[in-house]
Coordinates of C-alpha atoms in Angstrom, one line a residue:
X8 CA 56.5 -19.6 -11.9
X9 CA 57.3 -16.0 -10.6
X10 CA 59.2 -14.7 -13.8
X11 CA 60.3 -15.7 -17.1
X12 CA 64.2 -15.3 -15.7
X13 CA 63.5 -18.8 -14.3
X14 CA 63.2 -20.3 -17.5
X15 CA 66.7 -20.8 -18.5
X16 CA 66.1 -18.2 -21.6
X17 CA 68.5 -16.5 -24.2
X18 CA 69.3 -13.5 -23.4
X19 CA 68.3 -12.0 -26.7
X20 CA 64.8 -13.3 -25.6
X21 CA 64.7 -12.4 -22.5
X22 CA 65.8 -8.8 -23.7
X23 CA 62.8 -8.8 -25.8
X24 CA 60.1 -10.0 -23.1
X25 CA 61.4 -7.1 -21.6
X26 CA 61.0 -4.5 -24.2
X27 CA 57.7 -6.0 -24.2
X28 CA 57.1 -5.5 -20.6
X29 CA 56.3 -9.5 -20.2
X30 CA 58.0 -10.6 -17.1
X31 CA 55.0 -12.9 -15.4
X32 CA 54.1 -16.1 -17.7
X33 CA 50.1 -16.9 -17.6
X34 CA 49.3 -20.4 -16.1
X35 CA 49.3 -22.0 -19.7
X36 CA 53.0 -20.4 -20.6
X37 CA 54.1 -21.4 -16.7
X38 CA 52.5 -25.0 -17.9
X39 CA 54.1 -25.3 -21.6
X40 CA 57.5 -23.7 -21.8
X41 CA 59.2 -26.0 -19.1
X42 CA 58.2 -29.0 -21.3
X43 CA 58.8 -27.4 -24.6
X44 CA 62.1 -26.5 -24.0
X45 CA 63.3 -30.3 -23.2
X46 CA 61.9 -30.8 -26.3
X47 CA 58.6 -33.2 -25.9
X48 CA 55.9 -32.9 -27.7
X49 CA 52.9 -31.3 -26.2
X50 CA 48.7 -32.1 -26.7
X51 CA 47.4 -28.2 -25.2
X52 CA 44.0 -27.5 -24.6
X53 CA 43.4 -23.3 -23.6
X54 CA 41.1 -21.1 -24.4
X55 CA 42.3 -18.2 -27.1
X56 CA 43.1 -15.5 -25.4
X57 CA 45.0 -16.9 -22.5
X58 CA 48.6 -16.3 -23.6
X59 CA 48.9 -19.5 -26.2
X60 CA 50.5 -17.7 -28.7
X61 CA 53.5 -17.1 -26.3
X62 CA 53.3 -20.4 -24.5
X63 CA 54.2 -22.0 -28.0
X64 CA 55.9 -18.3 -29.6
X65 CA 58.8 -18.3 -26.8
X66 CA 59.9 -22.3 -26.5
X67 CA 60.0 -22.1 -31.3
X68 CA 62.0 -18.7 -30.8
X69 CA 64.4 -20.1 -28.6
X70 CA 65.0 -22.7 -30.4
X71 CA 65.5 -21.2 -33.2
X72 CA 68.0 -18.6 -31.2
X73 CA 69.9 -21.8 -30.1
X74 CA 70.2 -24.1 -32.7
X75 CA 70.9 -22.0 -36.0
X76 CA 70.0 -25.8 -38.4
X77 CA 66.4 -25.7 -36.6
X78 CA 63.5 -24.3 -38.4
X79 CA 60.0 -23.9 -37.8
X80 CA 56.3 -23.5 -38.8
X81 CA 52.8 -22.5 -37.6
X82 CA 50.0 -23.4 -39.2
X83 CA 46.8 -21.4 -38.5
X84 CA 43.5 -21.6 -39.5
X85 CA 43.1 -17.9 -40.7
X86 CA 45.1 -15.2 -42.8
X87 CA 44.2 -12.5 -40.0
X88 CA 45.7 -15.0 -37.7
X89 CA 48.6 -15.9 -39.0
X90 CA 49.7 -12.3 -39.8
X91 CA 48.8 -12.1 -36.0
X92 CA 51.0 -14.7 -34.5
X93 CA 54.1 -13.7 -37.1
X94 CA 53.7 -9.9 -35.7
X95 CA 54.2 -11.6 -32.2
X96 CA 57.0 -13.6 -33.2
X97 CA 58.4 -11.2 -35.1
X98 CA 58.4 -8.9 -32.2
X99 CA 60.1 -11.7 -29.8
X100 CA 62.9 -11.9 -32.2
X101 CA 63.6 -8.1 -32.2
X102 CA 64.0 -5.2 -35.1
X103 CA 67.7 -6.7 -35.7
X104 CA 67.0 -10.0 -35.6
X105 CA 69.5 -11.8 -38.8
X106 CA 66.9 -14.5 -38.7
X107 CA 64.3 -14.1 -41.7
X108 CA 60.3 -15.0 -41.3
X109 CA 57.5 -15.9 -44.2
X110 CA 53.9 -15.2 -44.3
X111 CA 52.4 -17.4 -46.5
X112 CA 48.7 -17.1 -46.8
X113 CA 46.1 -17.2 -49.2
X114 CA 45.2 -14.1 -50.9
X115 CA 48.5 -12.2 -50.8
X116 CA 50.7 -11.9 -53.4
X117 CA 52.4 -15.2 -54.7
X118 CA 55.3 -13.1 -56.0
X119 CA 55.8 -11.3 -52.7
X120 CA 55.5 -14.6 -51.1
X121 CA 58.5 -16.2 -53.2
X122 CA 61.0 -13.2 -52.7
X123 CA 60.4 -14.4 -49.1
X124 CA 60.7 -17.9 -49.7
X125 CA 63.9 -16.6 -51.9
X126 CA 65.9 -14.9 -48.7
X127 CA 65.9 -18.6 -46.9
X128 CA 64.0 -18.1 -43.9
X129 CA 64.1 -20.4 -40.5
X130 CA 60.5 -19.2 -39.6
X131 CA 57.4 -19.8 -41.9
X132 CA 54.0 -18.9 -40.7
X133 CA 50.9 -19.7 -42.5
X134 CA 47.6 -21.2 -43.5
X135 CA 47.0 -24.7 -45.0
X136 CA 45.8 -23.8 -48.0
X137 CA 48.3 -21.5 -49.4
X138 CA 51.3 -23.9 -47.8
X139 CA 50.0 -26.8 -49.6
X140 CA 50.0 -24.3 -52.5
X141 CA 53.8 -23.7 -52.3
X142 CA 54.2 -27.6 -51.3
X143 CA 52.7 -28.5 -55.0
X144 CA 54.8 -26.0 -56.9
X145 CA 57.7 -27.2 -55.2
X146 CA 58.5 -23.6 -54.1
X147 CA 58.6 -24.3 -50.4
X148 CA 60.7 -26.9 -48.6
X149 CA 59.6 -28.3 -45.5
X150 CA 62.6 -31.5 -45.0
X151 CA 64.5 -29.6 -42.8
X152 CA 61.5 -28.0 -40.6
X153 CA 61.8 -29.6 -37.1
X154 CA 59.9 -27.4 -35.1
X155 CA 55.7 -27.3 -35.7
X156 CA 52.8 -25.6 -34.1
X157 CA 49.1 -26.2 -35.3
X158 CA 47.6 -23.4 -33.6
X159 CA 43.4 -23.5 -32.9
X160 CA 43.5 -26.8 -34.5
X161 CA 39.3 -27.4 -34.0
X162 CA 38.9 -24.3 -35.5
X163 CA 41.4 -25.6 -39.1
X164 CA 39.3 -28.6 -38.7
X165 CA 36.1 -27.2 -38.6
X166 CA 37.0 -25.5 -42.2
X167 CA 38.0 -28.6 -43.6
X168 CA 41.6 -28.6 -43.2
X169 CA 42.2 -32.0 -42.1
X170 CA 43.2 -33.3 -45.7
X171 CA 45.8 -30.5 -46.4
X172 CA 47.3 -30.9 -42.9
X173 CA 48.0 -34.5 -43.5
X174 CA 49.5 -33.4 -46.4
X175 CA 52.0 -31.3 -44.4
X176 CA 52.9 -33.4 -42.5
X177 CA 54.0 -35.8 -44.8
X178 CA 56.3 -33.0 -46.3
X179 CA 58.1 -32.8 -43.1
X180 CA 61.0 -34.5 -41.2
X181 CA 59.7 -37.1 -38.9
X182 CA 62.3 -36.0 -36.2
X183 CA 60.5 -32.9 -35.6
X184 CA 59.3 -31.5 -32.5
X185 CA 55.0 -31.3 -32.8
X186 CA 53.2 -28.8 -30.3
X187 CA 49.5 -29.0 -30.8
X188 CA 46.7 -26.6 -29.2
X189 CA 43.0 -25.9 -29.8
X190 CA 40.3 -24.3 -27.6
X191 CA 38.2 -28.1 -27.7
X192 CA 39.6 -31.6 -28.0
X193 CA 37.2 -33.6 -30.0
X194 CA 37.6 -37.1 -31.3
X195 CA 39.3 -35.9 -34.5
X196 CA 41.9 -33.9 -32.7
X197 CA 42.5 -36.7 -30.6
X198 CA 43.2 -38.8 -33.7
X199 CA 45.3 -36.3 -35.3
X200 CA 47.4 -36.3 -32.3
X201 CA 47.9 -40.2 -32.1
X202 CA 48.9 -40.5 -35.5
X203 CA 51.8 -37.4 -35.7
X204 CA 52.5 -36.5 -31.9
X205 CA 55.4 -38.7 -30.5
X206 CA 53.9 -39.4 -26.7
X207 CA 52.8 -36.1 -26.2
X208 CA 52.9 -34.2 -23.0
X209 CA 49.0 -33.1 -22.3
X210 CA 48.4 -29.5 -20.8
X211 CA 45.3 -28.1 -20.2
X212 CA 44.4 -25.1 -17.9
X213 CA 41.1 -24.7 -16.7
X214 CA 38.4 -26.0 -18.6
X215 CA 38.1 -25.2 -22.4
X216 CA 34.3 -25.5 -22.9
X217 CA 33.6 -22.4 -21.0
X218 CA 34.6 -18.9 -21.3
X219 CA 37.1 -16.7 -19.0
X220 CA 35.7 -14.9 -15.8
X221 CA 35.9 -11.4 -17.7
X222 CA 32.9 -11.7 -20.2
X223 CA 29.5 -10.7 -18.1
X224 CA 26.8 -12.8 -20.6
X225 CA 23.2 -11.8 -21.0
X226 CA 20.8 -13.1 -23.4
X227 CA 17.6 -11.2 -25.0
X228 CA 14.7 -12.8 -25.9
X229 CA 12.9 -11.7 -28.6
X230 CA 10.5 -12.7 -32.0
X231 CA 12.1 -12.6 -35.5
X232 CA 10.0 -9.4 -36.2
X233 CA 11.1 -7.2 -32.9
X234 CA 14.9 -8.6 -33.0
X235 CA 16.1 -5.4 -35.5
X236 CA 14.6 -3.0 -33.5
X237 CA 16.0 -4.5 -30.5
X238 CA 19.4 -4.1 -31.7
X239 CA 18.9 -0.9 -32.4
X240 CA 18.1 -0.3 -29.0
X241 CA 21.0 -2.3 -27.7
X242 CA 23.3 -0.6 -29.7
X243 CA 22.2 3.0 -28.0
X244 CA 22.3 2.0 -24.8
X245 CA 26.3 0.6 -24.9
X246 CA 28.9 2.3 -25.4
X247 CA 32.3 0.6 -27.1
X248 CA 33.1 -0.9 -29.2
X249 CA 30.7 -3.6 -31.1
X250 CA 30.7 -6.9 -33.2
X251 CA 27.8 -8.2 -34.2
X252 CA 27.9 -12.0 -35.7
X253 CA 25.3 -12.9 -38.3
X254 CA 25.2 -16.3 -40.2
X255 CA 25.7 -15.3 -43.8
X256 CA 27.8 -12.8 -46.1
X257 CA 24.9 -11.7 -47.1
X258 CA 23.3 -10.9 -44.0
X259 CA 26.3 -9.2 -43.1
X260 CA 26.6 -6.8 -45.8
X261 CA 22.0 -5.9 -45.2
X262 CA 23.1 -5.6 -41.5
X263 CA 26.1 -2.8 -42.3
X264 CA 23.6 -1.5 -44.8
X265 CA 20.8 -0.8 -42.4
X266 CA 22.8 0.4 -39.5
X267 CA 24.5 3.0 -42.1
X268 CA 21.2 3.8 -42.5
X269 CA 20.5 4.4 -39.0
X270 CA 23.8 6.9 -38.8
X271 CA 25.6 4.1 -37.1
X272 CA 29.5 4.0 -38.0
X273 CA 29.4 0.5 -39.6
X274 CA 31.4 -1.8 -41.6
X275 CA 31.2 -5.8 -42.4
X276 CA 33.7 -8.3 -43.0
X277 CA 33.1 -11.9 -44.6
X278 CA 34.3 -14.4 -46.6
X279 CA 33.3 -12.8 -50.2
X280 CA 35.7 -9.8 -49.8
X281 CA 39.0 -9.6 -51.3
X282 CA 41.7 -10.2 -48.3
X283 CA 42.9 -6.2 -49.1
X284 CA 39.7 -5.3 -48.7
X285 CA 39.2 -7.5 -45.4
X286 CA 42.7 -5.5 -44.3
X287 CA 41.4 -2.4 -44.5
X288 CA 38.4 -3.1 -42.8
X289 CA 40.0 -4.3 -39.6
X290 CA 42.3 -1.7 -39.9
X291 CA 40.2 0.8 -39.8
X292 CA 37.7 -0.8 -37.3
X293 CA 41.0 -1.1 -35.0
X294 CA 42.0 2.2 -35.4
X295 CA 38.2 3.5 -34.1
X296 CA 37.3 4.9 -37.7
X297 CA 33.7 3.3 -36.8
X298 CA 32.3 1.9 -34.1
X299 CA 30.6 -1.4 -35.2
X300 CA 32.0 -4.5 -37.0
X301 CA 29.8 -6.9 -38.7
X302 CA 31.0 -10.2 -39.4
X303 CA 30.9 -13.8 -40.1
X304 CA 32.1 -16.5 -37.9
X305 CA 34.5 -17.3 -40.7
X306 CA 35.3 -13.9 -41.3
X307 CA 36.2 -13.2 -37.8
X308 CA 38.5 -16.1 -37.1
X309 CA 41.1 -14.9 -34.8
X310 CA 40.2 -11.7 -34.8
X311 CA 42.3 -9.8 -32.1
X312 CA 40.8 -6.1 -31.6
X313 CA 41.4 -5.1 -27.7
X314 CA 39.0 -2.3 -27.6
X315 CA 36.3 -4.6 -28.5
X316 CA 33.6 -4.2 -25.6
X317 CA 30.7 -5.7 -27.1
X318 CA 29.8 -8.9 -28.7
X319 CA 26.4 -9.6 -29.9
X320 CA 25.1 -13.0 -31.6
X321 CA 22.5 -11.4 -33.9
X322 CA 22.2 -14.7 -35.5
X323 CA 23.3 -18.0 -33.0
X324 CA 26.4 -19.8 -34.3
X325 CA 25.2 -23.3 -36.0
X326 CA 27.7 -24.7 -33.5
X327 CA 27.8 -24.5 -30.3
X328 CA 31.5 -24.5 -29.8
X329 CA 31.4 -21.6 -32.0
X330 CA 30.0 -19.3 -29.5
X331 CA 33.1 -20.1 -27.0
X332 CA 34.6 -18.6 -30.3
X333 CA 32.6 -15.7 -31.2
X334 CA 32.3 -14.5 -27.0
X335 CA 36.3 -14.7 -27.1
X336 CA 36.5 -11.6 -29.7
X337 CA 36.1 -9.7 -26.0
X338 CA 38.0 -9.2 -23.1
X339 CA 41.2 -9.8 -24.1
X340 CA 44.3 -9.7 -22.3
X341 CA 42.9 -9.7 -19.3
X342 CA 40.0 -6.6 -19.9
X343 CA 36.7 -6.8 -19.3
X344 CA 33.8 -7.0 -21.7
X345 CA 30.3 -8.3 -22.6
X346 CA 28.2 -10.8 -24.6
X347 CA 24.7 -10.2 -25.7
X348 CA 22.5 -13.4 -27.6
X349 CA 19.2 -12.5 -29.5
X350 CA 17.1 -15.4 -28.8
X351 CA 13.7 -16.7 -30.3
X352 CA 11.8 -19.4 -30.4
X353 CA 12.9 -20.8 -33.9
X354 CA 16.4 -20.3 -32.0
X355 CA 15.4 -23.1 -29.4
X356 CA 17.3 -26.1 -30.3
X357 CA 20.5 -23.8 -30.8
X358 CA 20.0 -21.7 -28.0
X359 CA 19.3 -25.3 -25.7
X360 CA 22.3 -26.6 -27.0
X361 CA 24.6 -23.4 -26.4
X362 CA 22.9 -23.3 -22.0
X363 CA 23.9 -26.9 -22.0
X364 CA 27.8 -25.8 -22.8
X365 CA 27.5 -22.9 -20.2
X366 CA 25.3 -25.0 -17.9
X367 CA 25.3 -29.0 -18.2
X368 CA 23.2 -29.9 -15.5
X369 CA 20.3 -27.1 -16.7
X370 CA 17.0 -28.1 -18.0
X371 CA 15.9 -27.0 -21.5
X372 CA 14.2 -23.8 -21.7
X373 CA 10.8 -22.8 -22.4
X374 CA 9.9 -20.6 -25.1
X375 CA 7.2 -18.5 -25.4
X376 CA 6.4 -15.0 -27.3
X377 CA 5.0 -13.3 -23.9
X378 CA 6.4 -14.6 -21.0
X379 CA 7.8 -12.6 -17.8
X380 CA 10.9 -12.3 -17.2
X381 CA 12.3 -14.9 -15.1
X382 CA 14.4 -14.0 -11.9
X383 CA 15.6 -17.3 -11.5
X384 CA 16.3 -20.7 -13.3
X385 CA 17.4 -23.8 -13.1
X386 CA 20.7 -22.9 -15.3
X387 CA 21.4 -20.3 -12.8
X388 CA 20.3 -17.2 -15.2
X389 CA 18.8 -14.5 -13.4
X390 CA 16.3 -11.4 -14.5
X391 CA 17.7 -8.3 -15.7
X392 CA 16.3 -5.8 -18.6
X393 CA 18.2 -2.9 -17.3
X394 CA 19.3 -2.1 -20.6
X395 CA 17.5 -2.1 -23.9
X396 CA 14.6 -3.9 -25.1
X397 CA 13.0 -7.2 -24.1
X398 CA 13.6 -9.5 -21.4
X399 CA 17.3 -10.3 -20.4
X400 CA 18.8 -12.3 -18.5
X401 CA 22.6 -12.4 -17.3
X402 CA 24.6 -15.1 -16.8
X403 CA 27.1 -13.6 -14.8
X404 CA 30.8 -13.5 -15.2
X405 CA 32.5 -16.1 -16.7
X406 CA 32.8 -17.0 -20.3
X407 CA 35.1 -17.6 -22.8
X408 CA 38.3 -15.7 -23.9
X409 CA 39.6 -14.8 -27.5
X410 CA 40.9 -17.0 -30.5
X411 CA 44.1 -16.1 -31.5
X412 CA 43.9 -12.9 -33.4
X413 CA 43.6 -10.7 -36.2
X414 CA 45.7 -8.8 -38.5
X415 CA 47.7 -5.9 -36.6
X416 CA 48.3 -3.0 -38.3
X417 CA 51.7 -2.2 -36.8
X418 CA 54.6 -4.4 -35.7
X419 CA 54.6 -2.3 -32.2
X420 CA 55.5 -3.6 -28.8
X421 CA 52.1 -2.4 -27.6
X422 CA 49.9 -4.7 -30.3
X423 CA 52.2 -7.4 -29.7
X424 CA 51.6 -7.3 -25.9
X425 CA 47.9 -7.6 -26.9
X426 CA 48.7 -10.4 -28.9
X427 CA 50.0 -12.5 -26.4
X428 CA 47.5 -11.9 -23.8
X429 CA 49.4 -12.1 -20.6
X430 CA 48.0 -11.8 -17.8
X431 CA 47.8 -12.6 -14.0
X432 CA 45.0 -15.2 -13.7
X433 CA 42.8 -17.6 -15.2
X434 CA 39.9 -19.6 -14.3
X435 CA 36.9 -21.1 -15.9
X436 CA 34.9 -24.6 -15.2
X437 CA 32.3 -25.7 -17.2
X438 CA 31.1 -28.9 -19.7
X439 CA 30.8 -29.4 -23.3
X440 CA 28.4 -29.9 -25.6
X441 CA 28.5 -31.2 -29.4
X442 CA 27.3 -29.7 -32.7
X443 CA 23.6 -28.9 -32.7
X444 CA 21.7 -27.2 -35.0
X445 CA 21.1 -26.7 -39.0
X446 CA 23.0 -26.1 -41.8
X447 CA 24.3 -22.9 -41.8
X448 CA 24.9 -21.4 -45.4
X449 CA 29.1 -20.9 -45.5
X450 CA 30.5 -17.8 -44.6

């Protein structure tokens, strides 16, 4: 697909991909819009990062532009995120638009949330918790709805949304067009699919258990005594952007704490703060007021900064899925960036289970507190400790790309380019591992 001309578009839409300067469709759009736009319902399996948000954004907003009775909703797993895909939206129906949107997510004002709800709008974007919210006080009609997107549907899973989506459902008209993506496809989305998709078309590009060719990943391993100090270390020698993922609000807020401390320009987001105080976080952190972000994997859901060059799991993710996740927060929209994994040998089942995603056919590895660094290894992880303390070694390019977004802190054309993450290729291969790993305290 050479242009977005050869869709059959609006021209109101294709006026705003314009503006936006989006005239080539990434390989998930090219796959999606075609069968979207006839109306089927669609099973999608991409990566964040890859340009879902306009593969499902531009098939709801023309139908919305073409049938004035339709309506829609998007369900996402995260406030950040939905703020994030309704900026897009927003920005794909233009400044003049007569057609009126809704944010409705948890910690945000119910009262602003009802003037919305007040003005009639076609286009409702939120998170399941604060929809079912609406749903129960009868505030929020969802009969007429005939257009629906679960976005990063593992992800609303994962935070144990299955229940209130269910509920949604049933709220809605059965004669509705259902588009459904997430980054894995796991038994339970599967299920989910069967029981409210009507013969749904299945698109997947490239594989979604590894990440995107842009994100060089190197690993550092270390003991639980030397790992601070080798962050410290790491930080100097990068420059860029950082997020650093621990496991727990509280370790989140020591981490900030200590790197203060250390003259670092540091802030932390997690699932204790107050969503005004989570806004101006990652508005600050997106406008460069400091340099290093430390967060939870709750916390960071959809998180969509584009100067992020850094990621760094200080603590592994509990799942391994979770680090497809985490990596994604980099190289977005078709940039460059890296990932960095402290690793020691309490880490071993984890860390195992996370080289069996990247690497299926690779042996477990062996841990020891002093041994050499490896050129070489069966996983295809070679010797590099160019940078920083301890031994590293580099996976090479080709990891994962970025889950849907965070809040933006302007309705520009230029964010929501970022948004979308177009861009001119994509290619990833790769198998898939399940959850491995303790209990990880919530975030």
């Amino acid at each position: 697909m050479a242009n977005f001309n050869q869709f059959n578009l609006s021209a109101p839409l294709l006026q705003s991909l314009e503006r936006l300067n989006f005239t080539t469709p990434t390989p998930i759009q090219a796959a999606t819009i075609p069968i979207a736009l006839v109306g089927r319902d669609i099973l999608g399996s991409a990566q964040t990062g890859t340009g879902k948000t306009g593969a499902f954004g531009i098939p709801l907003i023309e139908k919305l532009l073409s049938d004035k009775q339709s309506s829609a909703l998007v369900l996402t797993p995260t406030r950040e995120l939905a703020s994030q895909v309704l900026l897009a939206l927003q920005n794909l129906l233009g400044r003049n638009s007569p057609i009126k949107t809704s944010l409705l997510i948890g910690g945000d004002s119910m009262m602003k949330q009802l003037g919305q709800l007040r003005l009639k709008p076609r286009l409702f974007v939120g998170t399941p918790g604060r929809i079912n919210d609406h749903l129960e006080r009868g505030t929020l009609n969802l009969s007429q709805v005939n257009f629906l997107v679960l976005d990063e549907t593992d992800r609303m899973l994962d935070m144990g949304f299955s229940i209130q989506i269910e509920r949604i459902i049933k709220f809605m008209s059965k004669k509705r067009q259902t588009l459904l993506f997430s980054a894995t496809l796991p038994k339970d989305i599967v299920k989910i699919a069967d029981s409210y998709l009507d013969n749904p078309e299945r698109v997947a590009v490239g594989s979604t258990s590894t990440p995107i060719q842009k994100i060089k990943q190197e690993v550092v391993h270390t003991s639980e005594s030397e790992k601070y100090s080798k962050l410290l270390g790491q930080l100097d020698a990068r420059t860029g952007s950082i997020i650093i993922f621990v496991k727990t609000k509280f370790g989140a807020e020591k981490m900030a704490k200590r790197l203060r401390d250390e003259n670092h320009q540091t802030d932390a987001i997690h699932g204790d703060l107050r969503h005004t105080k989570r806004e101006s976080v990652i508005r600050a952190f997106r406008n460069s007021k400091y340099r290093i972000l430390v967060a939870t994997d709750i916390a960071a859901r959809g998180l969509d900064i584009p100067h992020i060059a850094h990621v760094i799991n200080y603590d592994l993710p509990q799942c391994p899925e979770d680090y497809i996740h985490r990596i994604g927060r980099t190289a977005r929209a078709g940039a460059e960036g890296e990932a960095l994994c402290f690793v020691t040998s309490e880490d071993r089942g984890k860390w195992n289970a996370i080289n069996r995603l990247m690497n299926p056919s690779a042996a477990p590895e062996k841990f020891s507190s002093d041994r050499p660094a490896r050129k070489k290894s069966s996983g295809g992880f070679r010797g590099n400790s160019s940078r920083g303390n301890g031994e590293r070694n580099s996976f090479g390019r080709g990891g994962a790309s970025r889950t849907s977004d965070g809040r933006n802190s302007s309705a520009n054309d230029t964010g929501a380019k970022k948004s979308f993450g177009f861009k001119k290729s994509f290619k990833s291969s790769g198998g898939f591992k399940k959850r491995t790993g303790g209990r990880q305290k919530a975030a």
